[in-house]
Amino acid sequence: MGEETAGGGVSYEKVGAEYFDKRGLKRYAGVFSLWALGVGAVISGQFSGWNLGMGVGGWGGMLVATLIITVMYLGLTFSIAEMAAAQPHTGGAYSFARAAMGPWGGFITGLCENVEYVLTAAVVCFFIGSYLGGIFETPAWVQPLYWIGSYVIFVGLNAGGVAMSFRFTVFITLLALACLAVFWVSALPHADFLKYAMNVGPGGTELKDGHGPFLPAGVGGALAQLPFAVWLFLAIEQLPLAAEESHTPARDLPKGIILGMLTLIVSALLVLWLNSAISPGTFALSKSGEPILEGFRTIYGGGLAKVLAAVAVAGLIASFHAIIFAYGRQIYSLSRAGYFPRALSVTHGVRKTPDVALLTGSAAGLAVMLAVWFILGAEKGAAVIGGTLLNMAVFGAMLSYVAQGVSFILLRKKFPLMERPYKSRFGLTGAGLTVVISLVTIFYQLKDPIYRTGVIGVAIWFAVGVAYFALFGRKKLVLSPEEAFAISGGKATYETH
């Protein structure tokens, strides 16, 4: 083995073919599987979380925030559709930033997505435990057992092979959408929009008869809801991570990403409208951890609450399973290129799944949850997991969106002749809006003291990652497909070794 020095203070260690033979993936996914992966990763956010800012800003504020965030995600998804088709490698956002901004830009972007996916999965797992605790009426001390069991089951499904993983993804995503569809149809006859959706007044007061103002807290109240609206679409951007497991990524990734985004827009607007337009209404809904279940209770009464809660878990499971897939591939890609320890990218000899990366990411997320729970106790621990860790995940996501928007703009300018099998309909304008709206969302996150605590957590995560890369990783990079593509100026082969 030898070494080659490259720009950015990094050096590449030459490896033989056996290195990549131990790190191979299998191709399986088509457009439908990719669509299910994207929608499944997001869908839990439409079951809970999006509603928590409406108590002050009202339904109108949430609608404005949702429309702004929709613009951001449209700009993002069309941008990554173009970049993923041109660079169909497992690295996703890291790949794009590496080609546009060099090894440090790629690594920092990879860290942003790493904290997003590992902690989002942990938070969704926490919500699964909360639902199961309510269904089976178990004491608080059982919660960690639900978390451990959930990780064991769904890491096992992800490690069982790409075919098994995608088949389950399709099944659970369709089940979650079916649950939402039943809710929409059931809610329509009970909807009284002006009475229930518009029942928040100035100062966050409840208006018993509704008919309140559209923006009870003004435009500022609407913008303050941007971080909550993110939950309606968070994690759709993970789809490029499936590039090397897609049959024809240059064709299928853009279709899967865009179809997934359009599905989520329709679903989000229906949830926002119908969930708020029935009793108990926007004011009460803003304090609920289970808004869809609140709606089902209104429609069918309390007797079916447990059955409906069990059905609602499907949405959480869909996201949990899909995000485990995401951080498995994300860790695998950074490890294969040498940014993370190389041992993390070794795949199973037969199934060709990134088992070590899956186990490592899962162990990290579970360890954080258990540490918080046992150090702070059940009550405070639950608040931190459901609040601070969630905020850390959203903050990491916003930073990665800024990086991906900037990457798109730089790639258009640096490599205008690069082959682009798909071109974004929104071009530089869409990428620019993604960057601007992401920065505005970060600003409103920082105004919230709870979010600021999450920022400190992300800073610690980054400090550890950057220290490792500066001391070790940057000296032993590997010419993986992402790295070869970046160094060759966008002319490397798309095939893995």
XYZ file of C-alpha atoms in Angstrom:
497
model
C 0.000 0.000 0.000
C 1.111 3.579 -0.676
C -0.111 7.081 -0.052
C -0.973 10.018 -2.266
C -1.290 13.588 -1.016
C -4.278 15.599 -2.219
C -5.703 19.078 -1.587
C -7.483 20.033 1.611
C -4.737 18.609 3.837
C -5.766 15.017 3.138
C -3.895 12.009 1.830
C -5.177 8.855 0.138
C -3.986 5.387 0.980
C -3.971 2.961 -1.924
C -6.008 -0.191 -1.336
C -6.445 -3.367 -3.338
C -9.555 -4.835 -4.912
C -10.140 -7.003 -1.824
C -10.928 -3.827 0.161
C -13.981 -3.119 -1.986
C -14.870 -6.823 -2.279
C -15.516 -6.778 1.475
C -17.686 -3.674 1.098
C -20.063 -4.543 -1.718
C -23.819 -3.816 -1.885
C -26.589 -5.499 -3.874
C -28.867 -3.744 -6.358
C -32.601 -4.277 -5.852
C -34.684 -1.092 -5.677
C -36.847 0.394 -8.429
C -38.960 3.545 -8.442
C -41.745 2.104 -6.264
C -39.318 0.862 -3.597
C -37.522 4.206 -3.560
C -40.820 6.076 -3.292
C -41.797 3.896 -0.308
C -38.421 4.484 1.363
C -38.746 8.257 1.054
C -42.375 8.460 2.178
C -41.820 5.907 4.943
C -38.899 7.860 6.396
C -41.079 10.960 6.768
C -44.544 9.661 7.577
C -44.207 9.524 11.383
C -43.913 13.330 11.386
C -47.459 13.536 10.045
C -48.704 11.454 12.989
C -47.133 13.708 15.638
C -44.801 16.656 16.218
C -45.994 19.038 13.498
C -48.835 20.361 15.670
C -46.904 21.612 18.692
C -46.472 25.244 17.616
C -50.117 26.080 16.896
C -51.066 27.129 20.431
C -49.728 30.646 19.826
C -49.406 31.000 16.070
C -52.747 29.343 15.308
C -53.857 27.277 12.334
C -53.194 30.076 9.862
C -49.645 30.453 11.152
C -49.087 26.744 10.729
C -50.428 26.859 7.165
C -48.068 29.717 6.281
C -45.143 27.884 7.888
C -46.046 24.677 6.047
C -46.193 26.445 2.685
C -42.801 28.080 3.283
C -41.258 24.762 4.340
C -42.854 23.089 1.316
C -41.027 25.579 -0.924
C -37.787 24.753 0.882
C -38.255 21.011 0.431
C -39.262 21.345 -3.202
C -36.049 23.289 -3.846
C -34.083 20.683 -1.888
C -35.607 17.568 -3.432
C -35.315 18.788 -7.015
C -31.709 19.803 -6.330
C -30.766 16.444 -4.841
C -32.624 14.675 -7.667
C -30.228 16.348 -10.103
C -27.142 15.718 -7.981
C -28.068 12.096 -7.208
C -28.616 11.282 -10.886
C -25.227 12.783 -11.745
C -23.475 11.207 -8.736
C -25.285 7.931 -7.969
C -23.149 6.947 -4.988
C -24.235 5.807 -1.524
C -22.752 8.911 0.127
C -25.704 11.181 -0.685
C -25.215 14.648 0.813
C -21.593 13.904 1.694
C -20.924 12.981 -1.950
C -22.427 16.210 -3.258
C -20.568 18.399 -0.777
C -17.303 16.504 -1.317
C -17.409 17.207 -5.051
C -18.403 20.843 -4.522
C -16.477 21.901 -1.412
C -13.608 19.470 -0.935
C -12.972 16.817 1.730
C -13.639 19.044 4.741
C -16.927 20.280 3.260
C -17.913 16.698 2.535
C -17.035 15.515 6.020
C -18.851 18.334 7.830
C -21.948 17.740 5.697
C -21.688 14.034 6.496
C -21.584 14.841 10.216
C -24.742 16.968 9.846
C -26.636 14.059 8.323
C -25.125 11.628 10.802
C -26.509 13.470 13.822
C -29.841 13.931 12.029
C -30.416 10.263 11.196
C -28.995 8.635 14.328
C -30.978 10.898 16.666
C -34.167 11.020 14.577
C -34.313 7.226 14.763
C -33.797 7.398 18.529
C -36.617 9.923 18.975
C -39.008 7.893 16.796
C -38.094 4.797 18.828
C -38.959 6.753 21.977
C -42.396 7.581 20.533
C -42.920 3.903 19.642
C -42.229 3.014 23.268
C -44.654 5.681 24.480
C -47.438 4.342 22.256
C -46.777 0.743 23.310
C -46.742 1.781 26.961
C -50.185 3.339 26.528
C -51.568 0.332 24.657
C -50.368 -2.270 27.172
C -50.568 0.004 30.250
C -47.030 -0.808 31.363
C -45.050 1.145 33.992
C -42.342 3.616 33.034
C -39.476 1.228 33.807
C -40.529 -0.952 30.858
C -39.797 1.798 28.322
C -36.098 0.923 27.796
C -37.155 -2.661 27.051
C -39.452 -1.412 24.267
C -36.543 0.584 22.825
C -34.122 -2.331 22.922
C -36.727 -4.655 21.402
C -37.516 -2.166 18.620
C -33.860 -1.768 17.671
C -33.270 -5.535 17.711
C -36.265 -6.225 15.446
C -35.754 -3.477 12.893
C -31.976 -3.627 12.723
C -32.528 -7.327 12.121
C -34.920 -6.585 9.265
C -32.438 -4.146 7.732
C -29.622 -6.660 8.083
C -31.694 -9.458 6.574
C -30.908 -8.341 3.041
C -31.849 -5.450 0.785
C -34.834 -7.337 -0.683
C -36.309 -8.078 2.753
C -35.684 -4.523 3.915
C -37.364 -2.889 0.920
C -40.329 -5.298 0.925
C -41.044 -4.437 4.534
C -40.595 -0.737 3.755
C -43.230 -0.942 1.016
C -45.646 -2.842 3.285
C -45.358 -0.600 6.348
C -45.440 2.627 4.303
C -48.646 1.564 2.533
C -50.145 0.587 5.913
C -49.286 4.002 7.404
C -50.800 5.824 4.408
C -53.899 3.624 4.630
C -54.274 4.618 8.287
C -54.109 8.300 7.314
C -56.568 7.762 4.442
C -59.077 6.167 6.833
C -58.684 9.166 9.106
C -59.251 11.679 6.286
C -62.406 9.944 5.060
C -63.722 9.541 8.616
C -63.015 13.163 9.544
C -64.748 14.814 6.592
C -68.351 14.472 7.926
C -67.255 15.872 11.307
C -65.265 18.846 10.021
C -66.271 22.339 11.131
C -63.279 24.363 10.062
C -64.150 27.822 11.388
C -65.240 26.506 14.782
C -62.396 24.110 15.509
C -59.420 25.047 13.340
C -59.738 28.771 14.027
C -60.137 28.604 17.806
C -56.846 30.261 18.815
C -56.985 33.956 19.685
C -54.319 36.625 20.273
C -51.961 35.742 23.102
C -52.661 32.034 22.703
C -56.140 32.144 24.200
C -58.774 29.524 23.374
C -61.877 30.743 21.546
C -64.681 28.348 22.484
C -66.806 29.241 19.454
C -63.892 29.508 17.019
C -63.984 32.053 14.187
C -60.678 33.541 15.354
C -58.107 35.495 13.346
C -56.083 33.800 10.613
C -52.758 34.874 12.171
C -53.378 35.392 15.919
C -49.663 36.069 16.522
C -48.965 37.806 13.221
C -46.308 36.872 10.701
C -43.765 36.351 13.498
C -46.017 33.692 15.018
C -46.168 31.946 11.670
C -42.382 31.999 11.191
C -41.892 30.640 14.719
C -43.686 27.485 13.543
C -41.156 26.753 10.786
C -39.209 24.229 12.931
C -42.435 22.305 13.608
C -43.513 22.300 9.959
C -40.192 20.638 9.122
C -41.527 17.430 10.714
C -44.028 17.057 7.862
C -41.145 16.375 5.428
C -38.012 15.630 7.476
C -35.802 12.821 6.039
C -37.137 12.721 2.441
C -33.589 13.742 1.526
C -32.214 10.324 2.534
C -33.164 8.697 -0.797
C -29.794 9.260 -2.553
C -28.276 6.959 0.090
C -29.932 4.061 -1.768
C -28.115 4.869 -5.031
C -25.883 1.803 -5.101
C -28.828 -0.472 -4.251
C -30.996 0.904 -7.060
C -31.067 -0.886 -10.436
C -30.888 2.289 -12.534
C -30.193 5.152 -10.108
C -29.712 7.878 -12.728
C -33.279 7.281 -13.902
C -35.078 5.966 -10.813
C -33.725 8.221 -8.030
C -35.189 11.476 -9.431
C -38.552 9.788 -10.012
C -38.639 8.262 -6.523
C -37.610 11.512 -4.823
C -40.110 13.707 -6.675
C -43.037 11.260 -6.428
C -42.327 10.873 -2.720
C -42.294 14.628 -2.188
C -45.568 15.124 -4.077
C -47.199 12.354 -2.024
C -46.061 13.985 1.208
C -47.309 17.442 0.186
C -50.821 16.104 -0.422
C -50.749 14.091 2.788
C -49.408 16.983 4.889
C -52.058 19.437 3.701
C -54.856 16.921 4.347
C -53.538 16.224 7.847
C -53.207 19.932 8.640
C -56.740 20.653 7.390
C -58.749 17.703 8.691
C -56.936 16.996 11.952
C -57.506 20.611 13.020
C -61.067 20.941 11.688
C -62.647 18.475 14.119
C -63.015 18.507 17.907
C -61.065 19.213 20.098
C -59.632 21.765 17.640
C -56.343 23.568 17.098
C -55.884 24.887 20.655
C -56.071 21.466 22.323
C -54.271 19.771 19.425
C -51.246 22.017 19.941
C -50.548 20.235 23.239
C -51.109 16.682 22.012
C -48.388 14.121 21.457
C -50.754 12.042 19.333
C -52.905 14.366 17.178
C -54.147 11.696 14.744
C -55.218 9.516 17.666
C -57.020 12.514 19.220
C -58.975 12.815 15.986
C -59.836 9.115 15.944
C -61.109 9.379 19.538
C -63.384 12.238 18.507
C -64.801 10.288 15.580
C -65.131 6.794 17.075
C -65.121 7.352 20.835
C -62.696 6.145 23.487
C -63.570 2.455 23.208
C -61.416 1.988 20.130
C -58.510 4.039 21.456
C -56.121 1.129 21.954
C -56.892 -0.433 18.596
C -56.405 2.907 16.872
C -53.185 3.544 18.786
C -51.842 0.200 17.582
C -52.658 1.174 13.990
C -51.027 4.573 14.456
C -47.791 2.850 15.496
C -47.456 1.812 11.834
C -46.482 5.364 10.936
C -43.761 5.414 13.582
C -42.475 1.989 12.551
C -42.289 3.044 8.889
C -40.040 5.979 9.748
C -37.951 4.048 12.272
C -37.218 1.252 9.784
C -36.437 3.653 6.911
C -34.148 5.885 8.979
C -32.201 2.868 10.252
C -31.592 2.114 6.561
C -30.398 5.703 6.106
C -27.809 5.880 8.859
C -26.557 2.405 7.986
C -25.720 3.555 4.445
C -24.511 6.964 5.554
C -22.027 5.543 8.068
C -21.028 2.870 5.544
C -20.206 5.452 2.880
C -18.136 7.726 5.125
C -16.304 4.690 6.481
C -15.608 3.181 3.038
C -13.939 6.468 2.059
C -11.915 6.556 5.305
C -13.641 9.507 7.009
C -14.938 7.162 9.724
C -12.991 4.058 10.875
C -12.840 1.678 7.914
C -14.074 -1.344 9.831
C -17.558 0.226 9.930
C -18.034 -0.278 6.164
C -17.509 -4.047 5.995
C -20.644 -5.715 4.582
C -22.036 -9.198 5.188
C -20.349 -11.793 2.996
C -23.603 -13.174 1.576
C -26.364 -10.605 2.129
C -24.097 -7.626 1.329
C -25.775 -5.447 3.954
C -23.693 -2.924 5.955
C -24.214 -4.792 9.230
C -21.361 -3.150 11.147
C -22.583 0.339 10.242
C -26.168 -0.578 11.143
C -25.127 -1.934 14.534
C -22.825 0.998 15.278
C -25.403 3.670 14.464
C -28.070 1.814 16.417
C -25.797 1.335 19.430
C -24.989 5.060 19.417
C -28.642 6.134 19.308
C -29.729 3.594 21.926
C -26.795 4.464 24.204
C -27.738 8.148 24.176
C -31.356 7.301 25.041
C -30.430 4.931 27.880
C -27.843 7.334 29.315
C -30.324 10.212 29.373
C -33.081 8.013 30.827
C -31.060 6.500 33.680
C -29.044 9.615 34.552
C -32.001 12.034 34.621
C -34.774 9.637 35.603
C -37.915 8.655 33.728
C -39.775 11.986 33.718
C -36.875 14.336 32.952
C -35.294 11.774 30.656
C -38.459 11.517 28.574
C -38.579 15.314 28.226
C -34.969 15.471 27.040
C -35.330 12.578 24.569
C -38.580 13.917 23.133
C -37.350 17.527 23.187
C -33.598 18.120 23.162
C -32.650 15.090 21.038
C -35.439 15.916 18.596
C -34.151 19.471 18.332
C -30.604 18.232 17.737
C -31.870 16.115 14.846
C -33.728 19.041 13.259
C -30.738 21.365 13.701
C -28.448 18.829 12.016
C -30.938 18.523 9.172
C -31.127 22.284 8.609
C -27.341 22.556 8.463
C -27.223 19.716 5.932
C -29.863 21.464 3.789
C -27.749 24.615 3.703
C -24.754 22.524 2.655
C -26.717 20.686 -0.043
C -28.156 23.896 -1.483
C -24.682 25.444 -1.595
C -23.309 22.225 -3.134
C -25.875 22.384 -5.939
C -24.990 26.001 -6.744
C -21.229 25.311 -6.709
C -21.547 22.174 -8.839
C -23.533 24.080 -11.470
C -20.798 26.740 -11.573
C -17.695 24.530 -11.215
C -18.803 21.683 -13.500
C -21.224 23.142 -16.057
C -20.410 20.347 -18.540
C -20.873 17.483 -16.055
C -23.331 14.893 -17.338
C -26.687 15.445 -15.655
C -29.248 12.765 -16.590
C -31.874 14.851 -14.737
C -31.932 18.635 -14.301
C -33.847 20.430 -11.556
C -36.884 22.376 -12.760
C -36.139 25.054 -10.174
C -32.404 25.328 -10.847
C -30.291 27.823 -8.913
C -33.393 29.643 -7.643
C -34.694 26.500 -5.933
C -31.325 25.773 -4.328
C -31.019 29.401 -3.204
C -34.450 29.342 -1.574
C -33.514 26.107 0.203
C -30.480 27.814 1.727
C -32.358 30.971 2.728
C -35.362 29.201 4.279
C -33.075 26.749 6.112
C -31.155 29.679 7.634
C -34.385 31.427 8.659
C -35.567 28.182 10.281
C -32.268 27.900 12.175
C -32.735 31.501 13.375
C -36.140 30.648 14.845
C -34.730 27.482 16.391
C -32.080 29.542 18.145
C -34.720 31.920 19.537
C -36.245 29.000 21.455
C -34.328 28.139 24.678
C -35.182 24.449 24.285
C -33.696 24.400 20.794
C -30.551 26.172 22.016
C -29.869 23.231 24.334
C -29.995 20.962 21.305
C -27.479 23.167 19.506
C -24.974 22.591 22.316
C -25.443 18.850 21.886
C -24.770 19.103 18.152
C -21.646 21.194 18.839
C -20.261 18.429 21.067
C -21.064 15.803 18.402
C -19.262 17.922 15.807
C -16.244 18.527 18.061
C -15.688 14.796 18.539
C -16.119 14.095 14.818
C -13.867 16.913 13.646
C -11.164 15.959 16.158
C -11.157 12.377 14.867
C -10.983 13.487 11.226
C -8.245 16.067 11.861
C -6.066 13.624 13.815
C -6.686 10.369 11.941
C -9.283 10.229 9.168
C -7.873 12.863 6.812
C -4.553 11.026 6.614
C -6.029 7.720 5.455
C -8.767 8.429 2.946
C -9.618 5.870 0.273
C -10.529 6.454 -3.376
C -14.089 5.230 -2.997
C -16.533 6.058 -5.844
C -17.438 9.370 -4.188
C -13.815 10.400 -3.774
C -12.788 9.301 -7.275
C -15.687 11.259 -8.747
C -14.723 14.419 -6.852
C -11.020 14.226 -7.708
C -11.654 13.569 -11.401
C -13.897 16.613 -11.713
C -17.069 14.614 -12.234
C -15.700 12.098 -14.734
C -15.301 8.965 -12.611
C -17.102 5.745 -13.353
C -20.413 5.222 -11.579
C -19.695 1.606 -10.785
C -18.377 0.563 -7.404
C -15.203 -1.442 -7.297
